[in-house]
Coordinates of C-alpha atoms in Angstrom, one line a residue:
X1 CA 0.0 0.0 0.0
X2 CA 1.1 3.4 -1.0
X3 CA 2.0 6.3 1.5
X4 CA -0.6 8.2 0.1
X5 CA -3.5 5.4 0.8
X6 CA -2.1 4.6 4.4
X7 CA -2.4 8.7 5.1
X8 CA -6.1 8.4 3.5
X9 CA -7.1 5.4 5.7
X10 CA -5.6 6.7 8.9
X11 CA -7.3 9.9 8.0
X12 CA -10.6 7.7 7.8
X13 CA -9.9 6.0 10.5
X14 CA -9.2 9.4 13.0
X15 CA -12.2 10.9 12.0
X16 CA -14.7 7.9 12.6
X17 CA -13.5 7.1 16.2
X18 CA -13.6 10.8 16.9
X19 CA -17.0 11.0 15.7
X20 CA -17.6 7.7 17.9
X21 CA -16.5 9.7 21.1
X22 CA -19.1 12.4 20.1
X23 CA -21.6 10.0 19.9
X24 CA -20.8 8.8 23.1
X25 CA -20.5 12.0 25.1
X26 CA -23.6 12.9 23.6
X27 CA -25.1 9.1 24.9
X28 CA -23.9 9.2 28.1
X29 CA -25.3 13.1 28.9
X30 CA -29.0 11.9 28.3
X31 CA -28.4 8.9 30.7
X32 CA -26.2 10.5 33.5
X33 CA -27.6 13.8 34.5
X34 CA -25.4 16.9 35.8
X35 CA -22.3 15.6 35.2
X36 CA -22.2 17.0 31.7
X37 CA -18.9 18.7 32.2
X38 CA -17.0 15.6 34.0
X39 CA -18.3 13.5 30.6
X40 CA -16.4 16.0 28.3
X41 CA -13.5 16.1 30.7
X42 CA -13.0 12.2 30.5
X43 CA -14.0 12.0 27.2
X44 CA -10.9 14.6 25.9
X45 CA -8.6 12.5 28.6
X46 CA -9.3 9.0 26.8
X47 CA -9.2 10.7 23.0
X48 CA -5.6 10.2 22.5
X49 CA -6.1 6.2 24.0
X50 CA -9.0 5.5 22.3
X51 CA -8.0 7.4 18.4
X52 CA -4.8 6.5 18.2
X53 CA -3.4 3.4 20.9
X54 CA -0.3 2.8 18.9
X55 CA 1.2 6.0 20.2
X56 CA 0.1 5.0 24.3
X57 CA 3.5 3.9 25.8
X58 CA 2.0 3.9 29.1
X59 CA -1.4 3.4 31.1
X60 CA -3.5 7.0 31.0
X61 CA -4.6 7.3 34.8
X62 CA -8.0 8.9 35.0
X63 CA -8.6 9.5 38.6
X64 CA -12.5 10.3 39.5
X65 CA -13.3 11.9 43.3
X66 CA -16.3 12.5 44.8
X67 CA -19.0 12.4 47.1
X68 CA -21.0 8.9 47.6
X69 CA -23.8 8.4 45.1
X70 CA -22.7 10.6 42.4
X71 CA -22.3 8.6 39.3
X72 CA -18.7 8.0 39.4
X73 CA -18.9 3.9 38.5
X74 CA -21.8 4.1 36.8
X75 CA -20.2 6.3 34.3
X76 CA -17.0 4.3 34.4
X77 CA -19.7 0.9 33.6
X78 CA -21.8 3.1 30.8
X79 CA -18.4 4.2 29.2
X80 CA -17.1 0.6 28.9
X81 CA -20.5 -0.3 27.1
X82 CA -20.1 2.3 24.8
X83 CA -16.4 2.3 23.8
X84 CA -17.5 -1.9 22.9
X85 CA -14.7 -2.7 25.5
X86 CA -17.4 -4.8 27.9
X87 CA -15.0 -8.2 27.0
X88 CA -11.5 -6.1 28.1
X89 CA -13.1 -4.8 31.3
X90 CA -12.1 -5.5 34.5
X91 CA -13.5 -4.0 37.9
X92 CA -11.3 -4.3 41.1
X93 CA -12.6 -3.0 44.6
X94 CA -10.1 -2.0 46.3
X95 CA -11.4 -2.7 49.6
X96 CA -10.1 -6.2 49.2
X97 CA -13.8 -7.7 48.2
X98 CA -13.5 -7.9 44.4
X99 CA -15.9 -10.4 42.8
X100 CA -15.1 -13.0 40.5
X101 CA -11.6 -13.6 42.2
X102 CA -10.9 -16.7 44.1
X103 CA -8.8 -17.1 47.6
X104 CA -5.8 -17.0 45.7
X105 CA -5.9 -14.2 43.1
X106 CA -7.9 -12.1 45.2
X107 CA -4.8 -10.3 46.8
X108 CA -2.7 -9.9 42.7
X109 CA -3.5 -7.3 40.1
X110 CA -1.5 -9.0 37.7
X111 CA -3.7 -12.3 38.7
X112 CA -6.9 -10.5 37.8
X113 CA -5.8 -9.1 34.5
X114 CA -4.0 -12.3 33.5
X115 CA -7.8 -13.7 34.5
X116 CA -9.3 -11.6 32.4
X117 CA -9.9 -10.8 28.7
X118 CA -7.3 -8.1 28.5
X119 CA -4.6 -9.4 26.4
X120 CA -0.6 -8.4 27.3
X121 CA 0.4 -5.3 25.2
X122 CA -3.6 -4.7 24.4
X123 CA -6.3 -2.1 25.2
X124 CA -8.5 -2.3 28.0
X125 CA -10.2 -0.8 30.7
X126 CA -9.1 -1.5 34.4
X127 CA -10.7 0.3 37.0
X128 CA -9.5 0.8 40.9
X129 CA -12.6 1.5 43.0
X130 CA -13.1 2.2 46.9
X131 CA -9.5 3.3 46.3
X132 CA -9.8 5.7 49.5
X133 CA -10.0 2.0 51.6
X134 CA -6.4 0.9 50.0
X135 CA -5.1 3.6 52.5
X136 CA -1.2 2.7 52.8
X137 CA -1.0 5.5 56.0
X138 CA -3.0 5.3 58.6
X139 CA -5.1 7.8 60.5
X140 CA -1.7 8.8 63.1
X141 CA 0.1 9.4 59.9
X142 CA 2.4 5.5 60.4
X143 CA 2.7 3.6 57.5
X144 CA -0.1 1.1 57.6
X145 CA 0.3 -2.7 57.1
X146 CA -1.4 -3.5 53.4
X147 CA -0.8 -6.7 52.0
X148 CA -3.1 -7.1 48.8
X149 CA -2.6 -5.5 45.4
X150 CA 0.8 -4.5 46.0
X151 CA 1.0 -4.6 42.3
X152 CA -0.8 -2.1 41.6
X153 CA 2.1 1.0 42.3
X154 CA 4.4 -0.3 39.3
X155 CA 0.8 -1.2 37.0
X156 CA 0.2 3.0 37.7
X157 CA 3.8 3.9 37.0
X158 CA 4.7 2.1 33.6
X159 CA 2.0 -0.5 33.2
X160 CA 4.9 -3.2 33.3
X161 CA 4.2 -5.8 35.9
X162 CA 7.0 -8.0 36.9
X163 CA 6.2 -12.0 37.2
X164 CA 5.9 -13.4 40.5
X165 CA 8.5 -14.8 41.4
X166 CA 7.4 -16.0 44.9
X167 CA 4.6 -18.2 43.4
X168 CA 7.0 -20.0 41.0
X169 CA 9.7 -20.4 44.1
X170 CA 6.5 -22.2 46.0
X171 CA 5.9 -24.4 43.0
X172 CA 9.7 -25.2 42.5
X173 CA 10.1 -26.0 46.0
X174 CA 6.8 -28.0 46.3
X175 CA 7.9 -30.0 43.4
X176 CA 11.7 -31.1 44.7
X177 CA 9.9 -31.8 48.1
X178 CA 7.9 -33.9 46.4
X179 CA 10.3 -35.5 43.9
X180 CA 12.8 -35.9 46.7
X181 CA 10.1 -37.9 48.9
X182 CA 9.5 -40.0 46.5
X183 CA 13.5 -41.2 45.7
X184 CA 14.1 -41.9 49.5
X185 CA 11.4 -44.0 49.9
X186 CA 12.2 -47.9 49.8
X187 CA 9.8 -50.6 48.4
X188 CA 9.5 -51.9 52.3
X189 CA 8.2 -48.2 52.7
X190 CA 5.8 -49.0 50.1
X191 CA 4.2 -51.8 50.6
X192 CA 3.7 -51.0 54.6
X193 CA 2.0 -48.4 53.5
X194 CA -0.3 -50.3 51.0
X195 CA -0.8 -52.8 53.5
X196 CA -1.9 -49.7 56.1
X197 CA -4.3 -48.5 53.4
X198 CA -5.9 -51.9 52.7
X199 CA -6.7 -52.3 56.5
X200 CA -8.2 -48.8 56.8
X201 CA -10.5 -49.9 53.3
X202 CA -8.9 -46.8 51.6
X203 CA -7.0 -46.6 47.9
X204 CA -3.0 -45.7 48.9
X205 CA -2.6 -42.0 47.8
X206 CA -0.1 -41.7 45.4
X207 CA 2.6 -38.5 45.8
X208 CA 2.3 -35.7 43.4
X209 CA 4.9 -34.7 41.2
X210 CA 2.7 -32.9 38.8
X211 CA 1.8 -29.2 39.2
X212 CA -2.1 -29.0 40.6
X213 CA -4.7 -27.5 38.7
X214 CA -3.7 -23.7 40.4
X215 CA -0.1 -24.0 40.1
X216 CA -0.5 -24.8 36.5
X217 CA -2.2 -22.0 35.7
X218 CA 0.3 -20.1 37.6
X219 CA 3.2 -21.4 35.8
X220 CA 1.3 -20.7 32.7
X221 CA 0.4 -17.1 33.6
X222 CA 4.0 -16.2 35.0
X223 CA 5.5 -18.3 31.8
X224 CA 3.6 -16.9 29.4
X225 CA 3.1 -20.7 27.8
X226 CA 0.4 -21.5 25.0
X227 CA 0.2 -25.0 26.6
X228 CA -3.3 -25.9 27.7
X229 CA -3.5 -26.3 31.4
X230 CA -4.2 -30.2 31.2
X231 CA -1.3 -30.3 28.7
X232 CA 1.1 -28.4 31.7
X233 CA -0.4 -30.6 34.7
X234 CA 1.3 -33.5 32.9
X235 CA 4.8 -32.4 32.8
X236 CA 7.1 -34.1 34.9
X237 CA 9.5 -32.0 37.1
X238 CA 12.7 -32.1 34.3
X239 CA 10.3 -30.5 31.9
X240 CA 8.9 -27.6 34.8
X241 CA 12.5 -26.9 36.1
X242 CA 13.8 -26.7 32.3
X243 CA 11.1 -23.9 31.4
X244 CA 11.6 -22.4 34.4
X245 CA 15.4 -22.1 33.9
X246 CA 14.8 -21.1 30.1
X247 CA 12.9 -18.3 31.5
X248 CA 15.0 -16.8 33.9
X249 CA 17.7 -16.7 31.2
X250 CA 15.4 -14.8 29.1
X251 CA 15.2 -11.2 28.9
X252 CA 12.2 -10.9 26.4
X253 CA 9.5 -12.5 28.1
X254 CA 10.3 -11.3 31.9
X255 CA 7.6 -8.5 32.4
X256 CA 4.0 -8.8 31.6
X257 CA 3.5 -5.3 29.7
X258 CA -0.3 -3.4 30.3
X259 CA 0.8 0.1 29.1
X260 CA -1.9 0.2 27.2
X261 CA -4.1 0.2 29.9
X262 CA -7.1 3.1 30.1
X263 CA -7.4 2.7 34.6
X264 CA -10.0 4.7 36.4
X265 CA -9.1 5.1 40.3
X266 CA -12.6 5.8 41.6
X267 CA -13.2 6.9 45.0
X268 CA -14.6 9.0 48.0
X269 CA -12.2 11.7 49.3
X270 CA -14.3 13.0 52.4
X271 CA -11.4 15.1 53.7
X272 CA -11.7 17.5 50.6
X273 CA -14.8 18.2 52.2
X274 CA -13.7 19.2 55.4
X275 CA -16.8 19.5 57.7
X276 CA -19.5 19.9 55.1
X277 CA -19.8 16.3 54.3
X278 CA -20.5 15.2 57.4
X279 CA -23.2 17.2 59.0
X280 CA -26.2 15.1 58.5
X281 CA -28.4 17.5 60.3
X282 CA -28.2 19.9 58.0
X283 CA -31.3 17.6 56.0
X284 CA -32.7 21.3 54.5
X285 CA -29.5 22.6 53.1
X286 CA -30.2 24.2 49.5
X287 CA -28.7 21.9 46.8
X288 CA -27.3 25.0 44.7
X289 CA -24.9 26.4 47.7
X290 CA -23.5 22.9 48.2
X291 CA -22.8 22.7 44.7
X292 CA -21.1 25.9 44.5
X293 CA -19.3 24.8 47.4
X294 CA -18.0 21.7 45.8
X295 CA -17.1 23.0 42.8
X296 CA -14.5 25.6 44.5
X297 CA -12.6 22.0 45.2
X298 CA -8.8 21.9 43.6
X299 CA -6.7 19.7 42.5
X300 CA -4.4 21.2 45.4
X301 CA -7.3 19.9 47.7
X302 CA -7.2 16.4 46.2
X303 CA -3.5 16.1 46.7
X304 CA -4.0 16.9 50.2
X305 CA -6.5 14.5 51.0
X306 CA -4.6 12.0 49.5
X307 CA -1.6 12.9 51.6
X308 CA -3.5 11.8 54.3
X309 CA -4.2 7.8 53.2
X310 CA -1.1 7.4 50.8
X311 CA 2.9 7.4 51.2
X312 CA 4.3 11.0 48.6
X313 CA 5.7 9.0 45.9
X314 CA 1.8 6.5 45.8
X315 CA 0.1 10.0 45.1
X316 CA 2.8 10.6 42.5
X317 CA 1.8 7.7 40.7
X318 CA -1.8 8.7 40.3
X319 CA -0.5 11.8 38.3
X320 CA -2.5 14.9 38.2
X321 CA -5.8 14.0 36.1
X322 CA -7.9 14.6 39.2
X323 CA -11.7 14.7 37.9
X324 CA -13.5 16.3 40.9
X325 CA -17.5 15.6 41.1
X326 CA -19.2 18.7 42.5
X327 CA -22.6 17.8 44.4
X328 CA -25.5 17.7 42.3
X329 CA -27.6 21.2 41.9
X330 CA -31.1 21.9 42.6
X331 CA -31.6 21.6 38.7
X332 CA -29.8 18.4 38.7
X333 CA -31.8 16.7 41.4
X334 CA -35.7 18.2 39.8
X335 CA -34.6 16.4 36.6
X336 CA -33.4 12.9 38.7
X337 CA -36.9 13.4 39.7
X338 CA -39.0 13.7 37.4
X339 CA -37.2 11.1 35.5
X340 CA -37.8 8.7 38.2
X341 CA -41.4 9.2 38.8
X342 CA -42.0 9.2 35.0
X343 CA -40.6 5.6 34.7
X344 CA -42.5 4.4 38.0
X345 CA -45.6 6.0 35.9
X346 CA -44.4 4.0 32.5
X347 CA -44.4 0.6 34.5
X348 CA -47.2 0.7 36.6
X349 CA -49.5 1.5 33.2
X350 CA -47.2 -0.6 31.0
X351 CA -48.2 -3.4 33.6
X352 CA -51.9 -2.2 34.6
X353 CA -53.2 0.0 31.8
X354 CA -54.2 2.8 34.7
X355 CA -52.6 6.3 33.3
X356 CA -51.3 8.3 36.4
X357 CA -50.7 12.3 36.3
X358 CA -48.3 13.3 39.1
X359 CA -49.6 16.7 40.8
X360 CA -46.2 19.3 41.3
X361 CA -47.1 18.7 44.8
X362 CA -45.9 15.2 44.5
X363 CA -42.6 16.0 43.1
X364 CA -42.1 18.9 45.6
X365 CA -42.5 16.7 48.6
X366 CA -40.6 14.1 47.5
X367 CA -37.9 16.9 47.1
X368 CA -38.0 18.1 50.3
X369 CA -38.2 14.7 52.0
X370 CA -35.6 12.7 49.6
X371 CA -32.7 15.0 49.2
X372 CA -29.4 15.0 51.2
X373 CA -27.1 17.2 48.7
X374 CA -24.0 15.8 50.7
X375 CA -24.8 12.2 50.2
X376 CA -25.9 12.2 46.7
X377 CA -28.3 9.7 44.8
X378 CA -29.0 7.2 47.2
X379 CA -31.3 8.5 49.9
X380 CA -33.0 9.9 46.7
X381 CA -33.7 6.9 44.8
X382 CA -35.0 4.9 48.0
X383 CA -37.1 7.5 49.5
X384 CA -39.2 7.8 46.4
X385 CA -39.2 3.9 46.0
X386 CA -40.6 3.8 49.4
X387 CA -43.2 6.8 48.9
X388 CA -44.7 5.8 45.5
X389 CA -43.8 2.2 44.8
X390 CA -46.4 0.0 46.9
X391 CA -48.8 2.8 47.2
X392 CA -48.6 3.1 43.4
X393 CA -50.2 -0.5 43.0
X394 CA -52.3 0.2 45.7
X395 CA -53.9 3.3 43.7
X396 CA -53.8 0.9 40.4
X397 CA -56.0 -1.7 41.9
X398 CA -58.2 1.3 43.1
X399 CA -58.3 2.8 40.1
X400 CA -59.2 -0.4 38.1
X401 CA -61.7 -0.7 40.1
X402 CA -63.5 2.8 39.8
X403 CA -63.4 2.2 35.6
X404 CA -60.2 3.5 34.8
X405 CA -58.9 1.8 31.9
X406 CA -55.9 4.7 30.6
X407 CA -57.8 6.7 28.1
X408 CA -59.1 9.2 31.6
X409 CA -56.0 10.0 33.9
X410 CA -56.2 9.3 37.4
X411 CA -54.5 12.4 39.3
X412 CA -52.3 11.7 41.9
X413 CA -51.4 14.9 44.7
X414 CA -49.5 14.6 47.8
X415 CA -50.7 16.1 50.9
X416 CA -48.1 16.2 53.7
X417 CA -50.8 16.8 56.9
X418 CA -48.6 19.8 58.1
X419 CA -52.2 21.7 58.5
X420 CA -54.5 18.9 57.8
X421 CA -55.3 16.0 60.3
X422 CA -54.4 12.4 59.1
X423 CA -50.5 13.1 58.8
X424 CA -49.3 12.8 54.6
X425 CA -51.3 11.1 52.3
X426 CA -51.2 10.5 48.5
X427 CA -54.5 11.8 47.3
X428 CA -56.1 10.1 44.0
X429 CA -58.7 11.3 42.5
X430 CA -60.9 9.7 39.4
X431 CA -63.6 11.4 37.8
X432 CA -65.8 12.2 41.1
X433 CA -64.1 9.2 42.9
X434 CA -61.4 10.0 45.7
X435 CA -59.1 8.0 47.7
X436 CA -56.3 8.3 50.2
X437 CA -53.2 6.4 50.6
X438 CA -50.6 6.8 53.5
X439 CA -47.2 7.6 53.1
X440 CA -44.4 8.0 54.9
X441 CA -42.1 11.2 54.7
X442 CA -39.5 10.8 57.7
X443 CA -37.9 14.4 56.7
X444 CA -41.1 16.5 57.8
X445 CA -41.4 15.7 61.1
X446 CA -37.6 16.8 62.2
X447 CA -37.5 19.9 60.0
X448 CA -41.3 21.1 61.5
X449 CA -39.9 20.0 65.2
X450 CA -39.9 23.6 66.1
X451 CA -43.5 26.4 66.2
X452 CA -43.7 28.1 63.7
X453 CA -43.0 31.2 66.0
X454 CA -40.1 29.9 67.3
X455 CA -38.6 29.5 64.1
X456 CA -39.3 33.1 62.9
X457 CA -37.4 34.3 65.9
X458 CA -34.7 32.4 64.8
X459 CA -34.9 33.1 61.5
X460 CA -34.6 36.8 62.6
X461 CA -31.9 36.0 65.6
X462 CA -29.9 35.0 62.7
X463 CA -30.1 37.2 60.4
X464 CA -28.1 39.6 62.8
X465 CA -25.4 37.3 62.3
X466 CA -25.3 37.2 58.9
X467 CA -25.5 41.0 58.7
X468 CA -21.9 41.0 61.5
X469 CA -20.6 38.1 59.6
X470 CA -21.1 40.5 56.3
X471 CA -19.6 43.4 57.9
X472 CA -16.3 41.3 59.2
X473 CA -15.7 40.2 56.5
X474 CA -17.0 42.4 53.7
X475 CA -19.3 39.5 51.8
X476 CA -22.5 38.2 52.5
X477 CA -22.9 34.9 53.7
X478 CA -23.9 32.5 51.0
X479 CA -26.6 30.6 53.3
X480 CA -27.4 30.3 56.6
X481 CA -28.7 27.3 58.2
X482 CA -30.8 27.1 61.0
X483 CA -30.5 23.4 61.9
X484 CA -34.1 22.8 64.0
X485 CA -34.1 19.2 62.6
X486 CA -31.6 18.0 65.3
X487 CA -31.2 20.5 68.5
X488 CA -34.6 22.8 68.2
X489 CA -32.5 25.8 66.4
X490 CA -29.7 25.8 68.4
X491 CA -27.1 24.0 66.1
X492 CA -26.6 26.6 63.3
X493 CA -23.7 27.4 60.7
X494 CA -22.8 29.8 58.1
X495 CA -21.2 29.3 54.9

């Protein structure tokens, strides 16, 4: 082929995976919300990786941080998908409880990738989650005792992983242990122990000298062999210690080379957010201030919380492609929302035929009784399982049984019994038929612990504050919170 045509198909080539990432970043914003900015941010850190691999000489680190329940593996999982790479994926917690590991690989990087479909010298996608819990300094600042995925330092600094030579020491040894059992054994030895056997009623076990199913596979990962296992558990120890002393005099074959690994380290770094992430009380604070809060967060402020869990030259190794999740915004959280309660509509009519219409007084309450802007998602999603799952079927049956067959609505409001007796109820209504259904909303009865009267003289109490704290320091106070869902009031902060 020409110079001219190899130009021409590489040009080809460039522009369709670069079209491909588009396609993807466009993809993954419809399914991920508010995150839009930390798509386009991984997306131009994998470009070079994914266009052109030929030029990676080295694993590109991608390091995600951020609060729980904000998307972080799911868009790690998603991306995989989309990229076709769901066959050259591998997902390591780095807690120590990875699944799909047994007893003996479960502690090896290099053991998990070599178990994998990643092939040496290949792309593929490794990702290190939970990596705040593979803390190598403790809490004091000592250098804490971490025995597992000790690998994974020189995976992060060339992608070059040596073999292990401990495991092929163990096998060696077993072997010559077993080989030199066997040759000082005499035929008396033998046949007393036949004779042992035959009075117990059991079959003589015979000594090993083959490698057992795990150290085969061992010596074939560390070897590099194309043998089949059963092939390798039939070698006799000649044929083992020759391959293991052809490759110790080998120079090619040594390392196991994954530089052209794309790795995620995924995790929670709490200490970025000093205080603010750990003040449950504060169940009311406004979604938008936290997020501007969290978005102030530095790359300087990474490297300092991960001075506090790692040894200098382990933080080193991460690099400096710090991706730093901010907490979602109000915005974010009415759109998680109303996407939620639209597919809990979809099913229940998909699976009854009964066509609900949510009242905005049912996506307000769930608002004020399901978000926790310092702990993401999660409280989110199972609060509104819990208020509109069950009594969602519950209204279904109702409704089916007033006439409602889909082409009427059935309206659906929320009453949260603040001024009404009866404490919150989901209120249906079809045609001229009504009925309520109890629900549980756990957040209104902390936040409205205080009278209302009380609460306005706090509000105004406060208010002084802000107006010193303004004139200190020459800015206005962003928020101030007036806690009354733990002490009554008296627990309040300024930010």
């Amino acid at each position: 082929m020409s110079h001219p045509d190899i130009s021409r198909d590489l040009h080809t080539t460039l522009a369709e995976r670069t079209r491909h990432l588009q396609a993807i970043a466009h993809s993954l914003k419809a399914e991920l919300f508010g995150i839009d900015e930390i798509i386009d941010r991984v997306i131009d850190s994998l470009r070079a990786w994914y266009v052109l691999p030929q030029l990676i000489s080295r694993p590109v680190v991608i390091c995600l941080w951020g609060l729980t329940g904000t998307g972080k593996t799911q868009l790690v999982r998603r991306l995989a998908q989309h990229l076709g790479f769901y066959d050259r994926f591998i997902e390591v917690q780095m807690d120590g409880f990875s699944h799909g590991s047994g007893h003996r690989t479960a502690g090896s990087i290099s053991a998990m990738l070599a178990e994998s479909g990643i092939a040496e010298g290949a792309p593929g996608i490794l990702v290190l989650d939970e990596f705040q819990r593979f803390r190598t300094v403790d809490a004091s600042g000592k250098e804490a005792r971490v025995e597992r995925y000790q690998d994974v330092w020189a995976l992060l600094s060339d992608g070059r992983l040596p073999p292990s030579l401990s495991v092929l020491s163990e096998i060696e040894s077993s072997l010559a242990w077993a080989e030199y059992d066997q040759d000082r054994r005499t035929d008396d030895d033998e046949e007393d122990e036949e004779e042992d056997a035959a009075k117990a009623g059991k079959t003589k076990r015979k000594r090993r000298l083959q490698l057992s199913p795990w150290e085969a596979q061992e010596f074939k990962r560390c070897l590099k062999l194309r043998e089949s296992l059963l092939e390798i558990m039939t070698w006799k120890p000649d044929e083992i210690q020759a391959r293991l002393r052809a490759f110790r005099a080998s120079q090619d074959n040594w390392e196991t080379d994954y530089s052209k690994l794309l790795v995620f380290v995924s995790g929670n770094l709490d200490e970025m957010y000093a205080e603010t992430a750990k003040r449950v009380e504060d169940c009311d604070t406004d979604a938008d201030i936290f997020h501007a809060l969290t978005k102030k967060l530095s790359l300087i402020d990474v490297k300092k919380a991960l001075a506090e869990r790692f040894k200098p030259e382990q933080v080193a190794r991460l690099g400096n492609n710090h991706v730093i999740y901010p907490s979602f915004s109000r915005a974010t959280y009415v759109r998680l929302i109303l996407s939620i309660c639209d597919r809990y509509v979809g099913e229940i009519q998909e699976s009854s035929g009964v066509r609900f219409v949510l009242d905005a007084s049912v996506y307000e309450q769930i608002y004020a009784n399901a978000v926790f802007p310092a702990q993401g998602t999660r409280p989110l999603f199972s609060s509104i399982h819990a208020i509109l799952s069950a009594t969602l079927v519950n209204a279904a049956l109702w409704a089916l049984e007033q006439g409602a067959h889909g082409s009427e609505p059935v309206w659906l409001m929320l009453d949260p019994g603040e001024v009404t007796p009866g404490g919150p109820r989901l209120v249906a209504r079809f045609r001229l038929a009504r009925r309520e259904f109890p629900v549980a909303l756990e957040l209104n009865r902390p936040k409205q612990r205080a009278n209302a009267d009380f609460r306005a003289l706090l509000a105004v109490h406060e208010a002084g504050h802000g107006l010193v704290y303004a004139l200190l320091f020459g800015r206005a106070p962003q928020e101030i919170r007036i806690n009354g869902a733990s002490f009554e009031g008296r627990d309040n902060s300024y930010v």
